[in-house]
XYZ file of C-alpha atoms in Angstrom:
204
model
C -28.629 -8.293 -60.322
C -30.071 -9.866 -57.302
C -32.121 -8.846 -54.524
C -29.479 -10.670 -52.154
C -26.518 -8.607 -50.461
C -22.928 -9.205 -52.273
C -21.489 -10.909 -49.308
C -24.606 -13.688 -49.558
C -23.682 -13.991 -53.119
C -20.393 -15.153 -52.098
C -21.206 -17.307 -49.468
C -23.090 -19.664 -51.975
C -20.413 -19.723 -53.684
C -21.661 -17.771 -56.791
C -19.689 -14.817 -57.095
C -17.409 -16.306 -58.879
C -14.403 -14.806 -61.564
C -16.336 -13.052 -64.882
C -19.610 -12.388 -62.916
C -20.203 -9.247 -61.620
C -22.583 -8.691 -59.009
C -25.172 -5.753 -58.432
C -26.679 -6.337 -54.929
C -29.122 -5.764 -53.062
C -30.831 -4.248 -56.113
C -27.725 -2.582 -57.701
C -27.509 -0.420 -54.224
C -23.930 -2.158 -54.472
C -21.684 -3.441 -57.244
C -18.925 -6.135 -56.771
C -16.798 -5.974 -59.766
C -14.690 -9.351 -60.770
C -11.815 -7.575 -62.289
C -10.676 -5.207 -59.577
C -12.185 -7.410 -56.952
C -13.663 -4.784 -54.915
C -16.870 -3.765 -53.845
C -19.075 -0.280 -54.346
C -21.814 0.931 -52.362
C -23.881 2.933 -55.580
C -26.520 4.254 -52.957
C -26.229 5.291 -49.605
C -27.703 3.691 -46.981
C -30.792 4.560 -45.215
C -29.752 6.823 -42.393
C -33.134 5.616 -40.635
C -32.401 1.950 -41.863
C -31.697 0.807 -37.743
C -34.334 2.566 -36.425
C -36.793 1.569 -38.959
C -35.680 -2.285 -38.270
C -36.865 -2.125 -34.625
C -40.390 -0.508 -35.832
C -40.529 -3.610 -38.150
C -39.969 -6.279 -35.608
C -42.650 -4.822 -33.316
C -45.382 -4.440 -36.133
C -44.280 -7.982 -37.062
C -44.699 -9.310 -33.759
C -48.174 -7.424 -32.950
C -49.565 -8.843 -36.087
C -48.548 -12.341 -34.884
C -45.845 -13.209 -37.588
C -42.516 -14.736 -37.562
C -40.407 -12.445 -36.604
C -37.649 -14.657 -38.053
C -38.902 -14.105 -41.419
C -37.158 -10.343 -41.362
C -33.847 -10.052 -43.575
C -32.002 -6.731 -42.530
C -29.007 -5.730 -44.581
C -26.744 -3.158 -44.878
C -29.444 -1.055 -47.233
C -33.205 -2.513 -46.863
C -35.201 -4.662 -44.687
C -37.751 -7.444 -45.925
C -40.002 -9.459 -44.478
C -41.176 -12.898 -46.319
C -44.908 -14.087 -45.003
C -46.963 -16.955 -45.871
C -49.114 -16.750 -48.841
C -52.191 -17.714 -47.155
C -51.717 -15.162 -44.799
C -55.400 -13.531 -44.393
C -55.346 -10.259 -46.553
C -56.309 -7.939 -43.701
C -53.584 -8.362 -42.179
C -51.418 -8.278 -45.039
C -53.046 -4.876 -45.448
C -51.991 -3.450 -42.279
C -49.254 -5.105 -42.734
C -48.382 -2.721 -46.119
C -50.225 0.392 -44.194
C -47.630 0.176 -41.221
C -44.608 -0.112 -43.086
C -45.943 2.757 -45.455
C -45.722 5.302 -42.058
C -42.266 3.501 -41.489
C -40.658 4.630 -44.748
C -42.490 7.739 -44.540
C -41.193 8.968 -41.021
C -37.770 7.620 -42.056
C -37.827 10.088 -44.863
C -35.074 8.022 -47.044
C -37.068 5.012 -47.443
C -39.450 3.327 -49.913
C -41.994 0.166 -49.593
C -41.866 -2.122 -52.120
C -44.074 -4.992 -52.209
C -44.495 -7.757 -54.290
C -45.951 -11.393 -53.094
C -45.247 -12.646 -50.069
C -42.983 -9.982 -49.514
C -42.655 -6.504 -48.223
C -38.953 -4.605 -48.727
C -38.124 -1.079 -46.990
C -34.786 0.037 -48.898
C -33.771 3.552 -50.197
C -36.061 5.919 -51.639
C -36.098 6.122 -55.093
C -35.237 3.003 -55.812
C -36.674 1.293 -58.362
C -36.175 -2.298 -60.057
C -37.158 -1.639 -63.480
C -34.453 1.958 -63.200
C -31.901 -0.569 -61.807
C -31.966 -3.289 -64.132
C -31.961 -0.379 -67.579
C -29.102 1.087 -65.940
C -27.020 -1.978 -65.637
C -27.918 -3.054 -69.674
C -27.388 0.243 -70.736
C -24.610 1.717 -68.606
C -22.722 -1.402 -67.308
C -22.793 -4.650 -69.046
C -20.179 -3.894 -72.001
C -21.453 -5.854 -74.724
C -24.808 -6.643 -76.095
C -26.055 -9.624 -73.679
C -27.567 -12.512 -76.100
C -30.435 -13.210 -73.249
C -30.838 -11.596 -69.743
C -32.203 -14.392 -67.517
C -34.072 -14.579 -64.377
C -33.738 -16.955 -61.533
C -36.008 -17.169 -58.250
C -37.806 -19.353 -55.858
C -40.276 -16.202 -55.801
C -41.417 -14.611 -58.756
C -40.548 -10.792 -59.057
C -43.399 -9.587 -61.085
C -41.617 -6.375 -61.540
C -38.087 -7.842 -63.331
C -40.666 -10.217 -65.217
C -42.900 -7.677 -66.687
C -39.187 -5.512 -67.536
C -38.094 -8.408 -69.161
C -41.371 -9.105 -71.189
C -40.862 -5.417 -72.328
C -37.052 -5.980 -72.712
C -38.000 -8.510 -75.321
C -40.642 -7.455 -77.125
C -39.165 -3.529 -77.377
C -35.681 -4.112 -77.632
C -35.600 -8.003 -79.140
C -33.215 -9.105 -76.687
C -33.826 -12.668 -75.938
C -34.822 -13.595 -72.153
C -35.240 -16.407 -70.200
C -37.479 -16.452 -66.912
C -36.917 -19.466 -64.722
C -39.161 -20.528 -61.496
C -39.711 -23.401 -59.129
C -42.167 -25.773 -60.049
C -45.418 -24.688 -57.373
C -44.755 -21.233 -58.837
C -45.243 -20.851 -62.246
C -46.675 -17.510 -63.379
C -45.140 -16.289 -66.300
C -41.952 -18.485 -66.163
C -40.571 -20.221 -69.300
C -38.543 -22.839 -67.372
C -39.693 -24.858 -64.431
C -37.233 -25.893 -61.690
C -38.521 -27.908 -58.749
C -38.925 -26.176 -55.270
C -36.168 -26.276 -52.616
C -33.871 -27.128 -52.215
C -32.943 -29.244 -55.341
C -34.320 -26.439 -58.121
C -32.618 -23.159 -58.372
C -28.968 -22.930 -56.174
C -27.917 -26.096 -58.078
C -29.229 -24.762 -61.173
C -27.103 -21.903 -60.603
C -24.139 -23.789 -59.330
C -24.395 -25.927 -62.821
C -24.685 -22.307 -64.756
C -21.304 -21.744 -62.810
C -19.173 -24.430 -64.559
C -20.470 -24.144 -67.414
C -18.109 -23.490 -70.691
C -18.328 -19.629 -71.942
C -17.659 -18.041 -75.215
């Protein structure tokens, strides 16, 4: 499961044959054996509109505009960590009336980034569903991998583990280690050729 749209999963070169891929937050599965792709939530019908309300609070609060992802069922914006919290705040507050006029949208927030994607969805639901209703055979550890840590999947995971006594594995770069069990360096030399060397390697 990945935060990141299937078709940027490919592109990297890491959807490869045996891994499925739930994107964008399971909103959409790619399954290896068929080879096709499912949208599992509909997108935002107020997703476009919403995008161009994001750019201008963006540029009013004198941030990169560059730094907003849209795809095909949320938009996020990355900013600095130093950014002063004020802003930040308004930041949060202006994309709160976003999602709320859109009517089929949620914030999500964790740090250094804000996410608009469909309402009701929720991290900790996706990644229960997927263990419980997709993956079809008890996983011997679930792992996450991230330049940014996702407090959310991390604190599911801690609960994973100590409630369930599946084994996990959280891996981070090395300027961001809250909570992580395996350090990487920072890009680009830590986590895509981590995952590339995951790729090749031999499976039972």
């Amino acid at each position: 499961m990945t935060g990141w749209a299937y078709n940027q999963v490919s592109e990297i070169g890491l959807a490869v044959p045996g891994c499925h891929v739930w994107g964008q937050l399971a909103c959409e599965h790619w399954d290896c054996e068929t080879q096709t792709r499912r949208e599992l939530v509909e997108p935002s019908s107020g997703l476009s509109t919403a995008h161009e309300k994001l750019h201008e609070v963006v540029k009013d609060l004198r941030l990169d505009t560059e730094c907003i992802y849209a795809k095909s069922h949320s938009l996020a914006f990355l900013y600095p960590g130093n950014t002063d919290q004020t802003v930040v705040e308004r930041l949060v507050s202006e994309l709160g009336d976003i999602a709320e006029a859109a009517g089929d949208l949620t914030l999500l927030q964790d740090r250094g980034f804000v996410k608009l994607a469909p309402a009701g969805l929720d991290k900790k639901v996706a990644l229960q569903r997927i263990l419980k209703e997709c993956v079809p055979f008890e996983p011997s550890v679930i792992m996450d991998v991230g330049d940014m840590p996702d407090m959310v999947i991390m604190e599911e995971l801690d609960r994973t583990r100590r409630e369930e006594g599946i084994p996990t594995l959280k891996v981070g770069v090395r300027n961001l280690q809250d909570g992580v069990d395996l350090v990487l360096p920072g890009p680009p030399r830590g986590v895509l050729p981590f995952m590339r060397a995951l790729r090749d390697a031999p499976t039972r």
